[in-house]
Amino acid sequence: PAKVNSRRQRWDVRPSEMANKTCNPIRDIVDGMKLTPNPEKAMIALSIGDPTVFGNLPTDACVLQALKEAVESQRYNGYAPSIGYQKSREAVANYYNSPLAPLEAKDVVLTSGCSQAIELCISVLSNPGDNILIPRPGFSLYKTIAVSIGVHVKLYNLLPERSWEVDLEHLESLVDEKTTCLVLTNPSNPCGSVFNKEHLEGILKLASKHCLPILADEIYGDMVFPGCTYNSLATLSSDVPILSCGGLAKRWLVPGWRMGWILIHDRNNVFGTEIRQGLVKLTQLILGACTLVQGALESILQNTPQHFYDSTTSFLKANAEICFNELSTVPGLTPIMPSGAMYIMVGIDIDHFPGIDNDVDFTERLVTEQSVFCLPTTAFDFPNYFRIVVTVPAEMMVEACGRIREFCLQHYQPHRVDSSELDQ
Amino acid sequence: PAKVNSRRQRWDVRPSEMANKTCNPIRDIVDGMKLTPNPEKAMIALSIGDPTVFGNLPTDACVLQALKEAVESQRYNGYAPSIGYQKSREAVANYYNSPLAPLEAKDVVLTSGCSQAIELCISVLSNPGDNILIPRPGFSLYKTIAVSIGVHVKLYNLLPERSWEVDLEHLESLVDEKTTCLVLTNPSNPCGSVFNKEHLEGILKLASKHCLPILADEIYGDMVFPGCTYNSLATLSSDVPILSCGGLAKRWLVPGWRMGWILIHDRNNVFGTEIRQGLVKLTQLILGACTLVQGALESILQNTPQHFYDSTTSFLKANAEICFNELSTVPGLTPIMPSGAMYIMVGIDIDHFPGIDNDVDFTERLVTEQSVFCLPTTAFDFPNYFRIVVTVPAEMMVEACGRIREFCLQHYQPHRVDSSELDQ
Ligand SMILES: Cc1ncc(COP(=O)(O)O)c(C=O)c1O
Ligand SMILES: Cc1ncc(COP(=O)(O)O)c(C=O)c1O
C-alpha cells in the first residue's frame, strides 16, 4: 500500500484534466491559422461576434442612463443574492411574461452573461457520462462547457437546404437514456436562422415524446428581421420543461456587461423544486452578475424604446441583404439568407477551388490575398462554409464582398477538378 | 447489453451530483435556525459580511466617478478578452508590483469577484480525488468549491490562543501526495487575524519543503488596523509558486461589482505556461468580469485617496475595540482581538451556559431573546464561537454588546454544570 504522506520532493504542478479539457474550438482553430493580411489592403474582420467593435451600433442612450443612475444611487454596491436582486428578477419576469408562458420572479435566475446561464443549465441537468444534444453547425460554447465537466455531446444536423431547420429524424436517432437535454439555438449563431412555429412545435413534440428537457438558447430572441416572426419556445408548449437562456449582450448591444438570465418554464412541474434549488446552489459558487447592471435592469427593460430594437434589426437585415445579394452571384459560393441574429453562412463549393483544401484553408488565403477574415465553420463542427458577421458598417460589407468576389474569380474552376485530372 | 436508444417514457429530471454536492454551509446552518427576534427589540444583524448594508461605509467618490466615466466613454460595452482587458490587467499589475514580488499584466487574470478567482485556482490545480488544505476556522467557499468538483478538503487548525496562527505541525501532518495546494487566508475571515512576517515565512518554508503551491486569499490584503503591518505572501518567497486572489469587494467596499483577480507569482517558473494556459482556458467558460468595472479599474486603483483606506481601517479598529472591550468583561465569553479584516471571533464557554447546547443554539437564543444575530462558527467548521461583523455603526455595536451582556448574565452559571448535577 502507498505510504501515507508520501510526497515527491520536487516541484511538479500540472493543470487539472478539467483545465486541459476546456477547449474553445474557435480559439484553437484561429490560433492555428496563418493570418497575414495583404499589406496593400486594409484588414476587414468579418469574424467578430461583438456588435460594438466598429462603433456603428451603439447601445441606446436609455441603457447608458440607467447604468449611470444605478451608479449614482449608491444602492447597488453591496452583495445581491446569488441569483440576483428580487426586483431585477421581477423586471425580467415581467418583460418576458406572457399568457402562454407565464413567468414570475421565482422563475428567473440572473447570471454572469448568457454563458454562465448555459453553464449552470448544463451543469444542473447533467452528470459526467451523460450526454446533451447540440446543433451542428452550432455555437461552440455548449461543447466547451459539456466536455469541461465530462458530459458528452451528440451533434444533431441542421439542414442548410431547409434554412437550417433541424433534421428531426437525425435528432431523434441520437436520443438515449443518458441524454439530459436538447440544446436549441433560436435564432441561431452561426446560421442566422429563425425557426417557424410549426418547426418549433415539431421539435417540442419530439422532446415531449422522449421526455427531454430543453435548453433554449434565446440570446438572439426577438432579434429577427422585419417581416419575420419570432416565437419563444416556451410559448408553444405546456408540458416540456424549458430553461430559456438570454441576456443583455446582443439585443441591447452590451456584451461586456455580462448580464444573463435563465427563465425557468416548467408548467407541469417536472423540474420541481429540486432543479430550481440546484441552480440556486450552483450560483453560490461565484455569486452572479454585477449589481450595478442588475440595478439598471428594470429601467433598461422598461425604457429602451422600440425604435432602438427596430433600427438594429433593420440595419442587420439590410446588411445581410447586401451580403447575400453580392455573394449569390459569386461563382463557387452559396450564401444562405438569414432571418435574424447577426450572421450569414456562406457555403463553399470546395471542389471548384483547386488547391484549396477546405474552409480553413479558404479563409486563411482570403486573409493573405484580400485581407478579409471570415470564420471558417469547422469551428462550428461544420466544414466548408464560412460565417460572416453582418454588424459591420455597410461600406465595409460592400468592400469585403467585392474582395471575396475577386478572390473567388481568381480561384474558381467551373469544372470540378479531381486529383486524376490534375495528374494529366 | 442495454438496448440502444432505450429511454423511459416518463419525465424524470434530477439535479446533477455536482449541484447536489454544492453546499453553502452558512446558508444550510442559518436556514436551519429558528430566527424569531424578540418583538420588543429591534433586530441587529452582526452576521452579514457585506460592509455596505448599513450605509455607514460608502465607497470613495473616486470609485463612483471612475465607474461613471467608464459608462459615459462608451468604450467598455463590448467583449473584453476572457482574462480581462490588457490595460486593466496592467493597472492591477502596477498596483501590486513590488521589487520583492514583481508583477506584469501577463501575471494577472481578472475574474468575476474573488469567488471566481478562488474557483479558477482550485479548479486549475486539482483533479477529483485530490485534496487541498484549508484553514479551520475558515471561509466556507473553499470547501463549497472543492466538494462541488470532487476535490477533498483537509482542515488544518488555527490556534485561537496564538491569535489564530496556523498549527504548523498539524498542517504538515496533513500533506500527502494528492495535496494540490495550501489555501491561506490572510487577513482572515472569520478571525480578523493578520499573520506576522515570521509566521508567514514559517508557512512558506513548509510549502517549499513539500513543494506545495499556495492559494493566498488576500481579499482583505492591506485591510489591517493602524499599527499592524501586512505582508503579502509573495513578497516573502521566491521559490513557492503563489496564486494570490483579491478584488475590489472589501477594501474598496463594492462587493456587488464582482471584480476579482488572480495574481500569478511564479518566479521559479514552477507553473510554467501550462497553469497559466489552464487558467485562460477556464476563464473562457463564462468570460470574466463586467467590462464597465474593468474600464474603471485603472482610475480606481490610481485615484482612490489614501485617507479613504485609512478611515475605513480606523473605523474597523475602533469598532473592534468597542466590541472586544465590552465583551471581555462578559462572563462566559472570550473575544479575540483582531488586527484586520472586518470580523471578531468570540469564544463561548459553553459548559457555563446550562441548557444551551452549542454555538448554533446560543446564537439562535440570542436572536429570540435579544434580537441580535451573530453567525455561529459551526458554519466555519469550528464550534462554540460566534463571529461578529464590525462594519456596523458604532452605536449599534455598543447596543448589541449590551444586549449580549444581558443575555450572558441571564444564562451564565459560574460553576461548570454537568448533567449529573442537573439530575440532582
Ligand atoms: C448563441 C449564443 N449563446 C450565448 C452567447 C454568449 O452570450 P454572453 O456574452 O451573454 O455570455 C453567444 C455569444 O456570442 C451566442 O452566440
Ligand atoms: C476570505 C474571503 N475570500 C473571498 C471572498 C469573496 O469575495 P468576492 O465577493 O469578491 O467574491 C470573501 C467574501 O466574503 C471572503 O471573506
CSV table of C-alpha atoms in Angstrom, one decimal, chain A residues 2-3 5-24 27 49-50 52 58-59 64 67-68 71-72 74 76-80 112 115-116 119 123-127 141 144-145 148-149 172-180 207-213 239-241 249-250 253-258 270-271 274-275 278 281-282 284-293, chain B residues 2-3 5-24 27 49-50 52 58-59 64 67-68 71-72 74 76-80 112 115-116 119 123-127 141 144-145 148-149 172-180 207-213 239-241 249-250 253-258 270-271 274-275 278 281-282 284-293:
chain,number,residue,atom,x,y,z
A,2,ALA,CA,1.1,3.6,-0.7
A,3,LYS,CA,3.0,5.1,2.1
A,5,ASN,CA,2.1,11.2,3.5
A,6,SER,CA,4.5,10.2,0.8
A,7,ARG,CA,5.2,13.1,-1.5
A,8,ARG,CA,7.8,13.7,-4.1
A,9,GLN,CA,10.4,16.2,-3.1
A,10,ARG,CA,10.3,18.2,-6.2
A,11,TRP,CA,8.0,20.7,-7.8
A,12,ASP,CA,5.5,19.1,-10.1
A,13,VAL,CA,2.5,21.2,-10.8
A,14,ARG,CA,0.2,20.3,-13.7
A,15,PRO,CA,-3.1,21.7,-14.8
A,16,SER,CA,-6.1,19.6,-14.0
A,17,GLU,CA,-7.8,17.4,-16.5
A,18,MET,CA,-10.7,19.8,-16.5
A,19,ALA,CA,-8.5,22.7,-17.4
A,20,ASN,CA,-6.9,20.6,-20.1
A,21,LYS,CA,-10.2,19.5,-21.5
A,22,THR,CA,-11.7,23.0,-21.6
A,23,CYS,CA,-11.2,24.0,-25.2
A,24,ASN,CA,-12.5,26.9,-27.2
A,27,ARG,CA,-9.5,30.0,-30.5
A,49,GLY,CA,-19.3,38.3,-32.9
A,50,ASP,CA,-19.1,41.6,-31.0
A,52,THR,CA,-19.8,47.0,-30.6
A,58,PRO,CA,-24.1,51.9,-30.0
A,59,THR,CA,-26.5,50.8,-27.3
A,64,LEU,CA,-26.4,54.1,-20.5
A,67,LEU,CA,-26.5,52.4,-15.6
A,68,LYS,CA,-25.4,55.9,-14.6
A,71,VAL,CA,-24.0,54.1,-10.0
A,72,GLU,CA,-25.2,57.4,-8.7
A,74,GLN,CA,-25.2,54.1,-4.5
A,76,TYR,CA,-26.2,48.7,-5.9
A,77,ASN,CA,-22.7,48.4,-4.4
A,78,GLY,CA,-23.3,45.6,-1.9
A,79,TYR,CA,-23.9,41.9,-2.4
A,80,ALA,CA,-27.1,40.8,-4.2
A,112,SER,CA,-22.9,36.5,-15.4
A,115,SER,CA,-22.5,32.0,-21.0
A,116,GLN,CA,-22.9,31.3,-17.3
A,119,GLU,CA,-23.1,26.6,-17.9
A,123,SER,CA,-24.3,21.6,-15.0
A,124,VAL,CA,-27.6,21.2,-13.1
A,125,LEU,CA,-29.0,18.7,-15.6
A,126,SER,CA,-26.0,16.5,-16.4
A,127,ASN,CA,-23.6,14.2,-14.7
A,141,LEU,CA,-19.6,27.1,-26.0
A,144,THR,CA,-16.7,23.6,-24.4
A,145,ILE,CA,-18.8,23.5,-21.2
A,148,SER,CA,-15.1,20.5,-19.5
A,149,ILE,CA,-17.4,18.7,-16.9
A,172,GLU,CA,-34.5,11.6,-32.7
A,173,SER,CA,-31.9,8.9,-33.5
A,174,LEU,CA,-29.5,10.4,-31.1
A,175,VAL,CA,-31.7,10.4,-28.0
A,176,ASP,CA,-30.8,7.7,-25.5
A,177,GLU,CA,-31.3,7.1,-21.8
A,178,LYS,CA,-28.3,9.2,-20.9
A,179,THR,CA,-29.5,12.3,-22.8
A,180,THR,CA,-30.2,15.0,-20.3
A,207,ALA,CA,-38.9,16.4,-26.8
A,208,SER,CA,-42.3,15.6,-25.2
A,209,LYS,CA,-42.3,12.0,-26.7
A,210,HIS,CA,-38.8,11.3,-25.3
A,211,CYS,CA,-39.3,13.3,-22.0
A,212,LEU,CA,-36.4,15.5,-22.9
A,213,PRO,CA,-35.9,18.9,-21.2
A,239,ASP,CA,-45.6,20.1,-20.9
A,240,VAL,CA,-41.9,20.2,-21.9
A,241,PRO,CA,-39.8,21.9,-19.2
A,249,ALA,CA,-25.5,41.0,-24.7
A,250,LYS,CA,-26.9,41.0,-28.2
A,253,LEU,CA,-25.6,45.6,-27.6
A,254,VAL,CA,-23.7,45.5,-24.4
A,255,PRO,CA,-22.0,42.1,-24.3
A,256,GLY,CA,-19.2,43.2,-22.0
A,257,TRP,CA,-21.7,43.9,-19.2
A,258,ARG,CA,-22.0,40.2,-18.5
A,270,VAL,CA,-41.2,18.4,-14.0
A,271,PHE,CA,-38.2,20.2,-12.6
A,274,GLU,CA,-35.0,20.3,-6.9
A,275,ILE,CA,-33.7,21.7,-10.2
A,278,GLY,CA,-29.8,23.0,-7.8
A,281,LYS,CA,-26.8,26.2,-5.2
A,282,LEU,CA,-24.6,26.5,-8.3
A,284,GLN,CA,-23.4,30.4,-4.9
A,285,LEU,CA,-20.1,29.3,-6.3
A,286,ILE,CA,-19.4,32.7,-7.9
A,287,LEU,CA,-22.4,34.9,-6.8
A,288,GLY,CA,-23.8,36.0,-10.2
A,289,ALA,CA,-23.8,39.2,-12.1
A,290,CYS,CA,-22.6,42.7,-11.4
A,291,THR,CA,-25.0,44.5,-9.1
A,292,LEU,CA,-24.8,47.8,-11.0
A,293,VAL,CA,-26.1,46.2,-14.1
B,2,ALA,CA,-28.5,-2.3,-22.8
B,3,LYS,CA,-30.8,-1.6,-25.7
B,5,ASN,CA,-31.8,4.3,-27.5
B,6,SER,CA,-33.7,2.9,-24.7
B,7,ARG,CA,-35.3,5.7,-22.7
B,8,ARG,CA,-38.0,5.7,-20.1
B,9,GLN,CA,-41.3,7.1,-21.3
B,10,ARG,CA,-41.9,9.4,-18.4
B,11,TRP,CA,-40.4,12.6,-17.1
B,12,ASP,CA,-37.6,12.1,-14.7
B,13,VAL,CA,-35.3,15.1,-14.3
B,14,ARG,CA,-33.0,15.2,-11.4
B,15,PRO,CA,-30.3,17.7,-10.4
B,16,SER,CA,-26.7,16.5,-11.1
B,17,GLU,CA,-24.5,15.3,-8.4
B,18,MET,CA,-22.4,18.4,-8.7
B,19,ALA,CA,-25.5,20.5,-8.0
B,20,ASN,CA,-26.4,18.3,-5.1
B,21,LYS,CA,-22.9,18.5,-3.7
B,22,THR,CA,-22.6,22.2,-3.9
B,23,CYS,CA,-23.4,23.4,-0.4
B,24,ASN,CA,-23.1,26.7,1.3
B,27,ARG,CA,-26.9,29.0,4.2
B,49,GLY,CA,-20.2,40.1,5.6
B,50,ASP,CA,-21.4,43.0,3.4
B,52,THR,CA,-22.4,48.3,2.5
B,58,PRO,CA,-19.8,54.1,1.4
B,59,THR,CA,-17.1,53.6,-1.2
B,64,LEU,CA,-18.0,56.0,-8.3
B,67,LEU,CA,-17.4,54.0,-13.0
B,68,LYS,CA,-19.5,56.8,-14.3
B,71,VAL,CA,-20.1,54.2,-18.7
B,72,GLU,CA,-20.0,57.6,-20.4
B,74,GLN,CA,-19.0,54.0,-24.2
B,76,TYR,CA,-16.4,49.4,-22.4
B,77,ASN,CA,-19.6,47.9,-23.7
B,78,GLY,CA,-18.1,45.2,-25.9
B,79,TYR,CA,-16.4,41.9,-25.0
B,80,ALA,CA,-13.1,42.0,-23.3
B,112,SER,CA,-16.0,37.8,-11.6
B,115,SER,CA,-15.0,33.9,-5.6
B,116,GLN,CA,-14.4,33.1,-9.2
B,119,GLU,CA,-12.8,28.7,-8.1
B,123,SER,CA,-10.0,24.0,-10.5
B,124,VAL,CA,-6.8,24.5,-12.4
B,125,LEU,CA,-4.7,22.8,-9.7
B,126,SER,CA,-6.9,19.9,-8.7
B,127,ASN,CA,-8.4,16.8,-10.1
B,141,LEU,CA,-16.3,28.9,0.0
B,144,THR,CA,-18.0,24.6,-1.3
B,145,ILE,CA,-16.0,24.9,-4.5
B,148,SER,CA,-18.5,20.7,-5.9
B,149,ILE,CA,-15.8,19.4,-8.2
B,172,GLU,CA,2.4,19.4,7.9
B,173,SER,CA,0.8,16.2,9.1
B,174,LEU,CA,-2.0,16.6,6.5
B,175,VAL,CA,0.2,17.0,3.4
B,176,ASP,CA,0.2,14.0,1.2
B,177,GLU,CA,0.9,13.1,-2.5
B,178,LYS,CA,-2.6,14.1,-3.5
B,179,THR,CA,-2.4,17.6,-2.0
B,180,THR,CA,-2.5,20.2,-4.7
B,207,ALA,CA,5.3,24.8,1.5
B,208,SER,CA,8.7,24.8,0.0
B,209,LYS,CA,9.8,21.7,1.8
B,210,HIS,CA,6.7,19.8,0.5
B,211,CYS,CA,6.6,21.5,-2.9
B,212,LEU,CA,3.2,22.8,-2.3
B,213,PRO,CA,1.7,25.7,-4.3
B,239,ASP,CA,10.5,29.7,-4.8
B,240,VAL,CA,7.0,28.8,-3.8
B,241,PRO,CA,4.5,29.4,-6.6
B,249,ALA,CA,-15.0,43.8,-2.8
B,250,LYS,CA,-13.7,44.6,0.6
B,253,LEU,CA,-16.3,48.4,-0.4
B,254,VAL,CA,-18.1,47.4,-3.6
B,255,PRO,CA,-18.6,43.7,-3.3
B,256,GLY,CA,-21.6,43.6,-5.7
B,257,TRP,CA,-19.5,44.8,-8.5
B,258,ARG,CA,-17.9,41.4,-8.8
B,270,VAL,CA,7.0,26.1,-11.5
B,271,PHE,CA,3.7,26.7,-13.0
B,274,GLU,CA,0.7,25.3,-18.6
B,275,ILE,CA,-1.0,26.5,-15.5
B,278,GLY,CA,-5.1,26.4,-17.9
B,281,LYS,CA,-9.0,28.2,-20.8
B,282,LEU,CA,-11.1,28.1,-17.7
B,284,GLN,CA,-13.4,31.1,-21.4
B,285,LEU,CA,-16.3,29.2,-19.9
B,286,ILE,CA,-18.0,32.4,-18.7
B,287,LEU,CA,-15.8,35.3,-20.0
B,288,GLY,CA,-14.9,37.1,-16.8
B,289,ALA,CA,-15.8,40.3,-15.2
B,290,CYS,CA,-18.1,43.2,-16.2
B,291,THR,CA,-16.3,45.4,-18.7
B,292,LEU,CA,-17.5,48.7,-17.2
B,293,VAL,CA,-15.8,47.9,-13.9
